[in-house]
């Protein structure tokens, strides 16, 4: 789904921090003595089970083509993906971010960086993050096991301790509980833009920014099933895709050229 029709304000809103392209590292191609398992999760432009398309699907296809490895692809909730990665029952997933807990069992190969935003109901009368946090009547909807940028994580953790967080297994149910006023806000990122722009949601919500830098996302590799040498080989493959422009071209299928550039060059 193309969003080249994005209005200027939306491109500015979701602009990630730019930078220089990664330089590909000379390395052997990944060695795949067996089919490798890779899980997608349904989330906005990353993957749609309805269309069978999305950024993560395109990246997985390109990784398979370049490596010569066969992927056994499944579609799972994000929380289940992290559990399987930790146990070594799943080799890969995509568009993951790190934190100290995940560093213990997962390795990463970065290819995109983007910011997070608070999508809040207009009738919640929230002009700043502090307004939301100090009103005990307001609840936040999040996807189970998702982490975000530092300020967003702090907000989630503070509200969760107060019993003000509602968890869902995927993105779509959150939009419905937001429209039903069972939660008054949710955290979004550029991959969610097409749904956010739908008339009903856009008319009832506004954006509040987190003053955080863009957060790197990347290929997730299980440390139990993918050796350090193979992790480096997959990183080199990702770096090659960034350096030769193929990663940017994948993102240009879904975002404006400028936004795709800034998201993939950091």
Coordinates of C-alpha atoms in Angstrom, one line a residue:
X1 CA 0.0 0.0 0.0
X2 CA 1.6 3.3 -1.1
X3 CA 1.4 6.4 1.0
X4 CA 3.1 8.8 -1.5
X5 CA -0.1 10.9 -1.1
X6 CA 0.9 11.8 2.5
X7 CA 0.3 15.4 3.2
X8 CA 3.3 17.5 4.2
X9 CA 2.4 17.7 7.9
X10 CA 2.3 13.9 8.1
X11 CA 5.7 13.4 6.6
X12 CA 7.1 15.9 9.1
X13 CA 5.3 14.3 11.9
X14 CA 6.8 10.8 11.3
X15 CA 10.2 11.9 10.1
X16 CA 12.9 9.7 11.7
X17 CA 16.4 11.0 12.3
X18 CA 18.5 10.8 9.1
X19 CA 22.2 9.9 8.8
X20 CA 24.6 8.2 6.5
X21 CA 24.1 4.8 4.9
X22 CA 25.6 1.8 6.5
X23 CA 28.7 0.3 4.8
X24 CA 28.4 -3.3 3.9
X25 CA 30.9 -5.5 5.7
X26 CA 32.7 -8.2 3.7
X27 CA 31.7 -11.5 5.1
X28 CA 30.6 -15.0 4.0
X29 CA 27.0 -15.5 3.2
X30 CA 24.9 -17.1 6.0
X31 CA 25.2 -20.9 6.2
X32 CA 21.8 -22.6 6.3
X33 CA 22.1 -26.4 6.7
X34 CA 18.4 -26.5 7.5
X35 CA 15.3 -24.5 6.7
X36 CA 15.3 -21.4 9.1
X37 CA 12.2 -20.4 11.0
X38 CA 11.1 -16.8 10.7
X39 CA 7.9 -15.3 12.2
X40 CA 6.0 -12.2 11.0
X41 CA 3.5 -10.3 13.2
X42 CA 0.5 -8.4 11.9
X43 CA 1.1 -4.7 12.4
X44 CA 0.1 -2.0 10.0
X45 CA 2.5 -1.7 7.1
X46 CA 4.8 -4.3 8.5
X47 CA 2.5 -7.2 7.6
X48 CA -1.1 -7.7 6.8
X49 CA -2.6 -11.2 7.0
X50 CA -5.4 -10.0 4.7
X51 CA -3.2 -9.0 1.8
X52 CA -0.2 -11.2 2.6
X53 CA 2.0 -8.2 2.0
X54 CA 4.1 -5.7 4.0
X55 CA 7.6 -4.4 4.7
X56 CA 8.7 -7.3 6.8
X57 CA 7.5 -9.8 4.2
X58 CA 9.5 -8.0 1.5
X59 CA 12.6 -7.9 3.7
X60 CA 12.2 -11.7 4.4
X61 CA 11.9 -12.4 0.7
X62 CA 15.0 -10.4 -0.1
X63 CA 17.0 -12.0 2.7
X64 CA 16.0 -15.5 1.4
X65 CA 16.9 -14.5 -2.2
X66 CA 20.3 -13.1 -1.2
X67 CA 21.3 -15.8 1.2
X68 CA 19.9 -18.8 -0.7
X69 CA 18.3 -19.9 2.6
X70 CA 14.8 -21.3 2.9
X71 CA 12.6 -19.7 5.5
X72 CA 9.7 -21.5 7.1
X73 CA 7.5 -18.4 7.7
X74 CA 4.7 -18.2 10.4
X75 CA 2.6 -15.4 11.6
X76 CA 2.4 -15.1 15.4
X77 CA 1.6 -12.5 18.1
X78 CA 4.6 -10.4 19.1
X79 CA 4.7 -11.7 22.7
X80 CA 4.8 -15.3 21.4
X81 CA 7.6 -14.4 19.0
X82 CA 9.8 -13.1 21.8
X83 CA 9.2 -16.3 23.9
X84 CA 10.2 -18.5 21.0
X85 CA 13.3 -16.4 20.2
X86 CA 14.4 -16.7 23.8
X87 CA 13.9 -20.4 23.9
X88 CA 15.7 -21.0 20.6
X89 CA 12.6 -22.5 19.0
X90 CA 12.4 -19.6 16.5
X91 CA 15.4 -18.4 14.6
X92 CA 14.3 -15.0 13.3
X93 CA 11.8 -12.2 13.3
X94 CA 11.8 -8.6 12.0
X95 CA 11.4 -5.0 13.0
X96 CA 12.5 -5.6 16.6
X97 CA 13.9 -3.2 19.1
X98 CA 16.3 -4.1 21.9
X99 CA 16.4 -3.5 25.7
X100 CA 18.7 -5.0 28.4
X101 CA 16.4 -8.1 28.9
X102 CA 16.3 -8.9 25.2
X103 CA 20.0 -8.5 24.8
X104 CA 20.4 -11.6 27.0
X105 CA 18.8 -13.9 24.4
X106 CA 18.6 -12.0 21.1
X107 CA 21.0 -10.4 18.6
X108 CA 20.0 -7.7 16.1
X109 CA 20.9 -6.3 12.7
X110 CA 19.6 -2.7 12.4
X111 CA 17.9 -1.5 9.2
X112 CA 15.3 1.2 10.1
X113 CA 14.9 3.8 12.7
X114 CA 11.7 5.7 13.6
X115 CA 10.0 7.7 16.4
X116 CA 6.9 6.9 18.5
X117 CA 3.9 9.1 19.1
X118 CA 0.9 9.2 21.5
X119 CA -2.4 9.0 19.7
X120 CA -4.9 10.4 22.1
X121 CA -8.6 11.1 21.9
X122 CA -9.6 14.7 21.4
X123 CA -12.2 14.6 24.2
X124 CA -9.5 13.5 26.7
X125 CA -8.3 17.2 26.7
X126 CA -4.6 16.2 26.6
X127 CA -2.2 18.8 25.3
X128 CA 1.0 17.3 26.7
X129 CA 2.1 14.0 28.1
X130 CA 1.9 15.3 31.7
X131 CA -1.8 16.0 31.2
X132 CA -2.4 12.3 30.4
X133 CA -0.2 11.0 33.2
X134 CA -1.7 13.0 36.0
X135 CA -5.4 12.3 35.1
X136 CA -6.3 9.0 36.8
X137 CA -9.4 8.5 34.6
X138 CA -7.3 8.1 31.5
X139 CA -6.1 4.7 30.3
X140 CA -3.5 3.7 27.8
X141 CA -3.8 0.8 25.3
X142 CA -0.6 -1.1 24.3
X143 CA 0.3 -4.3 22.5
X144 CA 1.5 -7.1 24.9
X145 CA 5.3 -7.3 25.0
X146 CA 5.9 -4.1 23.0
X147 CA 8.5 -1.7 24.1
X148 CA 9.0 1.8 22.7
X149 CA 11.3 4.8 23.1
X150 CA 12.6 5.8 26.6
X151 CA 9.9 8.4 27.4
X152 CA 7.1 6.1 26.0
X153 CA 8.4 3.2 28.1
X154 CA 8.5 5.3 31.2
X155 CA 4.9 6.4 30.6
X156 CA 3.8 2.8 30.0
X157 CA 5.5 1.5 33.1
X158 CA 4.2 4.3 35.3
X159 CA 0.6 3.8 34.1
X160 CA 0.8 0.0 34.3
X161 CA 1.8 0.3 38.0
X162 CA -1.4 2.3 38.5
X163 CA -3.6 -0.2 36.7
X164 CA -4.2 2.2 33.8
X165 CA -2.8 0.1 31.0
X166 CA -5.0 -2.2 28.8
X167 CA -3.1 -4.9 26.8
X168 CA -4.0 -6.3 23.4
X169 CA -2.3 -9.1 21.4
X170 CA -2.2 -7.0 18.2
X171 CA -2.8 -3.5 16.8
X172 CA -6.3 -3.7 15.4
X173 CA -8.1 -4.4 18.7
X174 CA -6.5 -1.2 20.2
X175 CA -8.1 1.0 17.5
X176 CA -11.5 -0.4 18.4
X177 CA -11.1 0.1 22.2
X178 CA -9.8 3.6 21.5
X179 CA -12.9 4.5 19.4
X180 CA -15.1 2.9 22.0
X181 CA -13.4 5.2 24.7
X182 CA -12.4 2.2 26.8
X183 CA -8.8 3.5 26.5
X184 CA -8.1 7.2 25.7
X185 CA -4.7 6.8 24.0
X186 CA -2.3 4.4 22.3
X187 CA 1.3 4.5 21.1
X188 CA 1.8 4.6 17.3
X189 CA 4.7 4.7 14.8
X190 CA 4.9 5.3 11.0
X191 CA 3.9 1.8 10.2
X192 CA 0.4 2.6 11.7
X193 CA -0.1 5.6 9.6
X194 CA -2.7 4.4 7.0
X195 CA -5.1 3.3 9.7
X196 CA -4.6 6.4 11.8
X197 CA -5.4 8.5 8.7
X198 CA -8.8 6.8 8.3
X199 CA -11.6 9.4 8.8
X200 CA -13.1 8.1 12.0
X201 CA -9.9 7.7 13.9
X202 CA -8.4 10.9 12.6
X203 CA -11.5 12.9 13.4
X204 CA -11.5 11.7 17.0
X205 CA -7.8 11.9 17.9
X206 CA -4.7 14.1 18.0
X207 CA -1.0 13.4 18.2
X208 CA 1.2 14.2 21.2
X209 CA 4.9 13.8 20.6
X210 CA 7.5 12.0 22.7
X211 CA 10.7 14.1 22.8
X212 CA 12.9 11.0 22.1
X213 CA 15.3 10.3 19.3
X214 CA 14.4 7.7 16.7
X215 CA 14.7 4.1 17.8
X216 CA 16.6 1.5 15.7
X217 CA 14.6 -1.6 14.5
X218 CA 16.0 -4.7 12.9
X219 CA 16.3 -8.4 12.2
X220 CA 15.9 -10.3 15.5
X221 CA 18.2 -13.4 15.8
X222 CA 17.9 -16.0 18.5
X223 CA 21.3 -16.4 20.3
X224 CA 20.3 -20.0 21.1
X225 CA 19.8 -21.1 17.5
X226 CA 22.0 -18.7 15.5
X227 CA 25.7 -18.8 16.3
X228 CA 27.8 -15.6 16.7
X229 CA 29.5 -16.1 13.4
X230 CA 26.1 -16.6 11.6
X231 CA 24.7 -13.5 13.4
X232 CA 27.6 -11.5 11.8
X233 CA 26.9 -13.0 8.4
X234 CA 23.2 -11.9 8.6
X235 CA 24.3 -8.5 9.8
X236 CA 26.5 -8.2 6.8
X237 CA 23.6 -9.1 4.5
X238 CA 21.4 -6.5 6.1
X239 CA 24.2 -3.9 5.7
X240 CA 24.6 -4.9 2.1
X241 CA 20.9 -4.2 1.5
X242 CA 21.2 -0.8 3.2
X243 CA 24.4 0.1 1.3
X244 CA 23.1 -0.8 -2.2
X245 CA 19.8 1.0 -1.7
X246 CA 17.5 -2.1 -1.8
X247 CA 16.4 -1.6 1.8
X248 CA 15.4 2.0 1.0
X249 CA 13.5 0.9 -2.1
X250 CA 11.5 -1.6 0.0
X251 CA 10.4 1.3 2.3
X252 CA 9.6 3.5 -0.7
X253 CA 6.8 1.1 -1.7
X254 CA 5.1 2.1 1.5
X255 CA 6.3 5.6 2.3
X256 CA 7.3 8.8 0.5
X257 CA 10.9 8.7 -0.9
X258 CA 12.1 11.3 1.7
X259 CA 10.6 9.5 4.6
X260 CA 11.9 6.1 3.4
X261 CA 15.4 7.7 3.1
X262 CA 15.5 9.1 6.6
X263 CA 14.1 6.0 8.1
X264 CA 16.7 3.7 6.5
X265 CA 19.7 6.0 6.6
X266 CA 20.8 6.6 10.2

